[in-house]
């Protein structure tokens, strides 16, 4: 029998199946919610403070009064009480339950929180991806659960046997459907510069910082689709993928070197610091 998934809802720890949510929760009616995915390795959260800071930023943008101490306590409890040592915690913060569905929320609603821990291993898996128009809103720097643009594009790509998408707005590269993009062009590691169209990925920031410690520069700039199609290798980063190399871009007919020295070096540096 499968062990039931354990979670925490509004501070009460229970199996996820026992959690009851109101249909007037604004998570349900408006996706008026934020989230974080915090990976842990050997029962220790990776870059926990970065995740909390990003949640604090997202909450400030939505004017949600989130009790960060409670969030930290609950995420830590999910990690320490889990039966596995490698995995991630999904943690969501919702504005609360409104008495009536209305775009304008009642003032001072009680923040609703939900989290669970899931076993997960970082696996080396080359990705087949496709490029697509970035159809999302202009505040993708907020880590909100409103992800319909990502959901539509990734499911359309799945029909072409792709694992992920790389999005662009008017030919300017933004990011993956659930990841950030890196590629090597003219022997330099490049990544799109942060703006409102990109989630400031924690894995992205950790990698850039760690490479800097080895005097390897990452160029953060505005890059175009042509820069990617002419790249010699490319990879995506996220808290659950780590660094995942891209084997091909199906609709550009680009094939990449999975063993490029700059990718191997990045992978080695990242794994040594965070996964060993
Ligand atoms: N961009 C998007 C749209 C994402 O959903 C994610 C993963 N949540 C990322 C980038 C990567 O962020 P992180 O490294 O913090 O997981």
Short mmCIF file of C-alpha atoms and ligand atoms in Angstrom, two decimals:
data_model
loop_
_atom_site.label_atom_id
_atom_site.label_comp_id
_atom_site.label_asym_id
_atom_site.label_seq_id
_atom_site.Cartn_x
_atom_site.Cartn_y
_atom_site.Cartn_z
CA UNK A 1 0.00 0.00 0.00
CA UNK A 2 1.20 3.52 -0.83
CA UNK A 3 2.09 5.67 2.21
CA UNK A 4 -0.30 8.63 2.33
CA UNK A 5 1.20 12.01 1.53
CA UNK A 6 1.70 14.08 4.67
CA UNK A 7 0.98 17.77 4.67
CA UNK A 8 0.19 20.82 6.73
CA UNK A 9 -2.87 23.01 6.26
CA UNK A 10 -3.34 26.22 8.25
CA UNK A 11 -0.80 24.99 10.79
CA UNK A 12 -2.33 21.51 11.34
CA UNK A 13 -0.22 18.51 10.24
CA UNK A 14 -2.24 15.68 8.70
CA UNK A 15 -2.33 13.41 5.67
CA UNK A 16 -3.21 15.42 2.57
CA UNK A 17 -6.38 13.34 1.98
CA UNK A 18 -7.83 14.63 5.27
CA UNK A 19 -7.43 18.30 4.36
CA UNK A 20 -10.67 20.14 3.53
CA UNK A 21 -10.63 23.38 1.57
CA UNK A 22 -13.46 25.88 1.08
CA UNK A 23 -14.55 26.46 -2.54
CA UNK A 24 -14.45 30.16 -1.63
CA UNK A 25 -10.73 29.94 -0.96
CA UNK A 26 -9.21 32.52 -3.30
CA UNK A 27 -6.72 29.85 -4.34
CA UNK A 28 -9.71 28.12 -5.92
CA UNK A 29 -11.57 31.10 -7.40
CA UNK A 30 -8.71 33.41 -8.47
CA UNK A 31 -5.33 31.66 -8.04
CA UNK A 32 -4.75 34.44 -5.51
CA UNK A 33 -1.85 32.42 -4.12
CA UNK A 34 1.92 32.25 -3.98
CA UNK A 35 4.16 29.24 -3.69
CA UNK A 36 7.69 27.98 -3.21
CA UNK A 37 9.31 24.64 -3.97
CA UNK A 38 12.16 24.09 -1.53
CA UNK A 39 14.44 21.17 -2.38
CA UNK A 40 16.23 19.24 0.36
CA UNK A 41 19.22 16.97 0.19
CA UNK A 42 20.43 14.80 3.09
CA UNK A 43 17.50 16.23 5.08
CA UNK A 44 18.80 19.80 4.69
CA UNK A 45 17.00 22.48 2.70
CA UNK A 46 19.02 23.90 -0.19
CA UNK A 47 19.21 27.72 -0.14
CA UNK A 48 16.30 27.98 2.30
CA UNK A 49 16.93 31.68 2.96
CA UNK A 50 16.75 32.45 -0.79
CA UNK A 51 13.33 30.78 -1.01
CA UNK A 52 12.04 32.66 2.01
CA UNK A 53 13.31 35.98 0.62
CA UNK A 54 11.62 35.31 -2.71
CA UNK A 55 8.35 34.44 -0.94
CA UNK A 56 8.67 37.65 1.07
CA UNK A 57 9.11 39.61 -2.18
CA UNK A 58 6.11 37.90 -3.85
CA UNK A 59 3.97 38.52 -0.75
CA UNK A 60 4.96 42.20 -0.71
CA UNK A 61 3.87 42.56 -4.35
CA UNK A 62 0.44 41.09 -3.54
CA UNK A 63 0.17 42.93 -0.21
CA UNK A 64 -0.25 39.64 1.66
CA UNK A 65 0.79 39.67 5.30
CA UNK A 66 2.61 36.34 5.48
CA UNK A 67 3.99 35.08 8.79
CA UNK A 68 7.42 34.00 7.54
CA UNK A 69 8.46 32.53 10.91
CA UNK A 70 5.49 30.15 10.72
CA UNK A 71 6.37 29.27 7.11
CA UNK A 72 9.98 28.48 8.09
CA UNK A 73 8.84 26.35 11.04
CA UNK A 74 6.36 24.35 8.94
CA UNK A 75 8.75 23.74 6.04
CA UNK A 76 11.45 22.62 8.49
CA UNK A 77 8.98 20.32 10.25
CA UNK A 78 7.92 18.74 6.94
CA UNK A 79 11.57 18.05 6.11
CA UNK A 80 12.59 16.67 9.50
CA UNK A 81 9.48 14.51 9.90
CA UNK A 82 9.61 13.00 6.41
CA UNK A 83 10.72 9.38 5.94
CA UNK A 84 13.03 10.32 3.07
CA UNK A 85 16.17 12.43 3.08
CA UNK A 86 16.03 13.74 -0.51
CA UNK A 87 12.99 15.54 -1.82
CA UNK A 88 11.23 18.86 -1.90
CA UNK A 89 8.60 20.77 0.03
CA UNK A 90 5.78 22.42 -1.92
CA UNK A 91 4.42 25.31 0.14
CA UNK A 92 1.53 27.56 -0.86
CA UNK A 93 0.24 30.77 0.70
CA UNK A 94 -3.27 31.93 -0.24
CA UNK A 95 -4.95 35.22 0.55
CA UNK A 96 -7.74 33.39 2.35
CA UNK A 97 -11.40 32.45 2.14
CA UNK A 98 -13.71 35.24 0.97
CA UNK A 99 -17.38 35.17 2.02
CA UNK A 100 -18.32 35.94 -1.60
CA UNK A 101 -16.47 35.55 -4.90
CA UNK A 102 -15.37 39.05 -5.78
CA UNK A 103 -12.23 40.32 -7.51
CA UNK A 104 -11.78 42.89 -4.77
CA UNK A 105 -11.07 40.93 -1.64
CA UNK A 106 -12.37 41.64 1.82
CA UNK A 107 -9.73 43.38 3.95
CA UNK A 108 -7.67 41.36 6.43
CA UNK A 109 -8.63 37.87 5.32
CA UNK A 110 -6.97 35.04 7.23
CA UNK A 111 -4.01 33.81 5.17
CA UNK A 112 -4.42 30.14 4.22
CA UNK A 113 -1.32 27.94 4.03
CA UNK A 114 -0.72 24.48 2.64
CA UNK A 115 2.44 22.41 2.29
CA UNK A 116 3.63 18.87 1.76
CA UNK A 117 6.92 17.03 1.37
CA UNK A 118 7.60 14.69 -1.53
CA UNK A 119 10.50 12.34 -2.17
CA UNK A 120 12.55 13.37 -5.19
CA UNK A 121 15.94 12.55 -6.67
CA UNK A 122 17.95 14.78 -8.98
CA UNK A 123 18.32 12.76 -12.16
CA UNK A 124 20.50 13.35 -15.18
CA UNK A 125 17.96 13.50 -17.96
CA UNK A 126 18.56 15.28 -21.28
CA UNK A 127 15.48 17.24 -22.32
CA UNK A 128 13.76 17.57 -25.67
CA UNK A 129 12.16 21.02 -25.74
CA UNK A 130 10.30 23.29 -28.13
CA UNK A 131 10.24 27.07 -28.39
CA UNK A 132 6.99 29.01 -28.19
CA UNK A 133 5.52 32.46 -27.80
CA UNK A 134 5.49 33.63 -24.19
CA UNK A 135 1.76 34.26 -23.73
CA UNK A 136 1.96 35.01 -19.98
CA UNK A 137 1.21 38.18 -18.01
CA UNK A 138 3.77 40.91 -17.25
CA UNK A 139 4.57 39.97 -13.64
CA UNK A 140 6.21 36.57 -13.97
CA UNK A 141 8.75 37.73 -11.35
CA UNK A 142 6.03 37.02 -8.75
CA UNK A 143 5.95 33.30 -7.90
CA UNK A 144 2.20 32.97 -8.17
CA UNK A 145 0.17 29.80 -8.72
CA UNK A 146 -1.50 31.57 -11.69
CA UNK A 147 0.39 29.52 -14.26
CA UNK A 148 -2.12 28.93 -17.06
CA UNK A 149 0.21 30.29 -19.77
CA UNK A 150 2.92 27.84 -18.66
CA UNK A 151 0.38 25.02 -18.37
CA UNK A 152 -1.05 25.62 -21.88
CA UNK A 153 2.38 25.86 -23.54
CA UNK A 154 3.90 22.86 -21.74
CA UNK A 155 0.92 20.61 -22.49
CA UNK A 156 0.92 21.64 -26.15
CA UNK A 157 4.65 20.78 -26.29
CA UNK A 158 3.99 17.43 -24.62
CA UNK A 159 1.94 16.43 -27.70
CA UNK A 160 5.20 16.78 -29.64
CA UNK A 161 6.98 14.55 -27.08
CA UNK A 162 8.72 17.50 -25.46
CA UNK A 163 9.58 17.68 -21.76
CA UNK A 164 9.72 21.47 -21.55
CA UNK A 165 9.36 24.70 -23.52
CA UNK A 166 11.55 27.75 -23.96
CA UNK A 167 9.48 30.90 -24.27
CA UNK A 168 10.16 34.16 -26.08
CA UNK A 169 8.38 37.51 -26.27
CA UNK A 170 8.76 39.05 -29.75
CA UNK A 171 11.88 36.92 -30.26
CA UNK A 172 13.44 37.92 -26.92
CA UNK A 173 14.13 34.80 -24.87
CA UNK A 174 12.50 34.70 -21.43
CA UNK A 175 12.63 31.32 -19.65
CA UNK A 176 11.46 27.72 -19.57
CA UNK A 177 7.90 26.71 -18.67
CA UNK A 178 9.11 25.72 -15.19
CA UNK A 179 12.82 26.59 -15.34
CA UNK A 180 15.43 29.19 -16.30
CA UNK A 181 17.54 29.02 -19.43
CA UNK A 182 21.33 28.96 -19.91
CA UNK A 183 23.25 28.42 -23.15
CA UNK A 184 26.80 28.65 -24.46
CA UNK A 185 27.56 30.99 -27.31
CA UNK A 186 31.08 31.87 -28.51
CA UNK A 187 32.49 30.06 -25.46
CA UNK A 188 30.52 32.24 -23.02
CA UNK A 189 27.73 31.13 -20.71
CA UNK A 190 24.66 33.28 -21.35
CA UNK A 191 21.29 33.65 -19.64
CA UNK A 192 18.42 36.11 -20.17
CA UNK A 193 18.63 39.10 -17.80
CA UNK A 194 15.96 39.28 -15.12
CA UNK A 195 12.89 41.44 -15.66
CA UNK A 196 9.12 41.20 -15.06
CA UNK A 197 8.85 38.43 -17.67
CA UNK A 198 11.15 36.03 -15.81
CA UNK A 199 10.98 34.30 -12.45
CA UNK A 200 14.21 35.00 -10.53
CA UNK A 201 15.05 31.30 -10.16
CA UNK A 202 16.99 30.29 -7.06
CA UNK A 203 18.95 27.62 -8.97
CA UNK A 204 19.79 30.28 -11.58
CA UNK A 205 21.12 32.64 -8.88
CA UNK A 206 23.05 29.88 -7.07
CA UNK A 207 24.71 28.73 -10.29
CA UNK A 208 25.69 32.24 -11.41
CA UNK A 209 27.15 32.95 -7.98
CA UNK A 210 29.03 29.66 -7.74
CA UNK A 211 30.49 30.08 -11.25
CA UNK A 212 31.66 33.56 -10.25
CA UNK A 213 33.61 31.97 -7.37
CA UNK A 214 35.48 29.95 -10.03
CA UNK A 215 36.03 33.09 -12.16
CA UNK A 216 33.62 31.84 -14.80
CA UNK A 217 31.53 34.72 -16.06
CA UNK A 218 27.85 34.42 -16.96
CA UNK A 219 26.55 37.06 -19.38
CA UNK A 220 23.10 38.26 -18.33
CA UNK A 221 21.58 40.18 -21.21
CA UNK A 222 18.71 40.40 -23.67
CA UNK A 223 19.10 37.43 -26.01
CA UNK A 224 17.17 36.53 -29.11
CA UNK A 225 15.89 33.23 -30.45
CA UNK A 226 18.74 33.22 -33.02
CA UNK A 227 21.27 33.31 -30.16
CA UNK A 228 19.80 30.07 -28.87
CA UNK A 229 19.51 28.32 -32.22
CA UNK A 230 23.21 29.07 -32.84
CA UNK A 231 24.31 27.94 -29.36
CA UNK A 232 26.63 24.97 -28.90
CA UNK A 233 24.90 23.72 -25.76
CA UNK A 234 22.00 24.73 -23.54
CA UNK A 235 20.48 23.70 -20.23
CA UNK A 236 17.58 24.52 -17.93
CA UNK A 237 17.72 25.07 -14.17
CA UNK A 238 15.16 24.59 -11.42
CA UNK A 239 14.90 23.44 -7.82
CA UNK A 240 13.68 20.00 -8.88
CA UNK A 241 15.69 19.57 -12.12
CA UNK A 242 18.99 21.01 -10.90
CA UNK A 243 20.88 21.51 -14.18
CA UNK A 244 19.17 19.63 -17.01
CA UNK A 245 20.91 19.58 -20.42
CA UNK A 246 18.85 20.15 -23.56
CA UNK A 247 19.43 17.57 -26.27
CA UNK A 248 17.32 19.19 -28.98
CA UNK A 249 14.84 21.91 -29.80
CA UNK A 250 12.20 20.11 -31.82
CA UNK A 251 10.82 23.06 -33.77
CA UNK A 252 14.19 24.74 -34.50
CA UNK A 253 15.96 21.55 -35.54
CA UNK A 254 18.81 22.46 -33.16
CA UNK A 255 20.83 19.68 -31.53
CA UNK A 256 23.15 20.43 -28.65
CA UNK A 257 26.33 18.96 -27.21
CA UNK A 258 25.33 17.22 -23.95
CA UNK A 259 28.97 16.98 -22.88
CA UNK A 260 30.16 20.52 -23.64
CA UNK A 261 33.05 21.39 -21.25
CA UNK A 262 31.26 24.51 -19.94
CA UNK A 263 28.13 22.53 -19.14
CA UNK A 264 30.13 19.72 -17.51
CA UNK A 265 32.06 22.28 -15.47
CA UNK A 266 28.85 24.06 -14.37
CA UNK A 267 27.30 20.75 -13.39
CA UNK A 268 30.39 19.67 -11.45
CA UNK A 269 30.60 23.00 -9.57
CA UNK A 270 26.87 22.99 -8.74
CA UNK A 271 26.76 19.35 -7.61
CA UNK A 272 29.88 19.74 -5.49
CA UNK A 273 28.43 22.73 -3.64
CA UNK A 274 24.79 21.67 -3.26
CA UNK A 275 24.43 17.93 -3.85
CA UNK A 276 27.28 16.25 -2.05
N1 LIG B 1 10.89 29.79 -14.00
C1 LIG B 1 9.67 29.25 -13.78
C2 LIG B 1 8.52 29.74 -14.58
C3 LIG B 1 9.51 28.24 -12.82
O1 LIG B 1 8.28 27.71 -12.58
C4 LIG B 1 10.64 27.79 -12.10
C5 LIG B 1 10.51 26.68 -11.09
N2 LIG B 1 9.59 26.97 -10.10
C6 LIG B 1 11.89 28.37 -12.37
C7 LIG B 1 11.98 29.38 -13.32
C8 LIG B 1 13.12 27.94 -11.61
O2 LIG B 1 13.12 28.48 -10.32
P1 LIG B 1 13.87 27.74 -9.12
O3 LIG B 1 15.29 27.54 -9.56
O4 LIG B 1 13.74 28.70 -8.01
O5 LIG B 1 13.17 26.45 -8.90
#
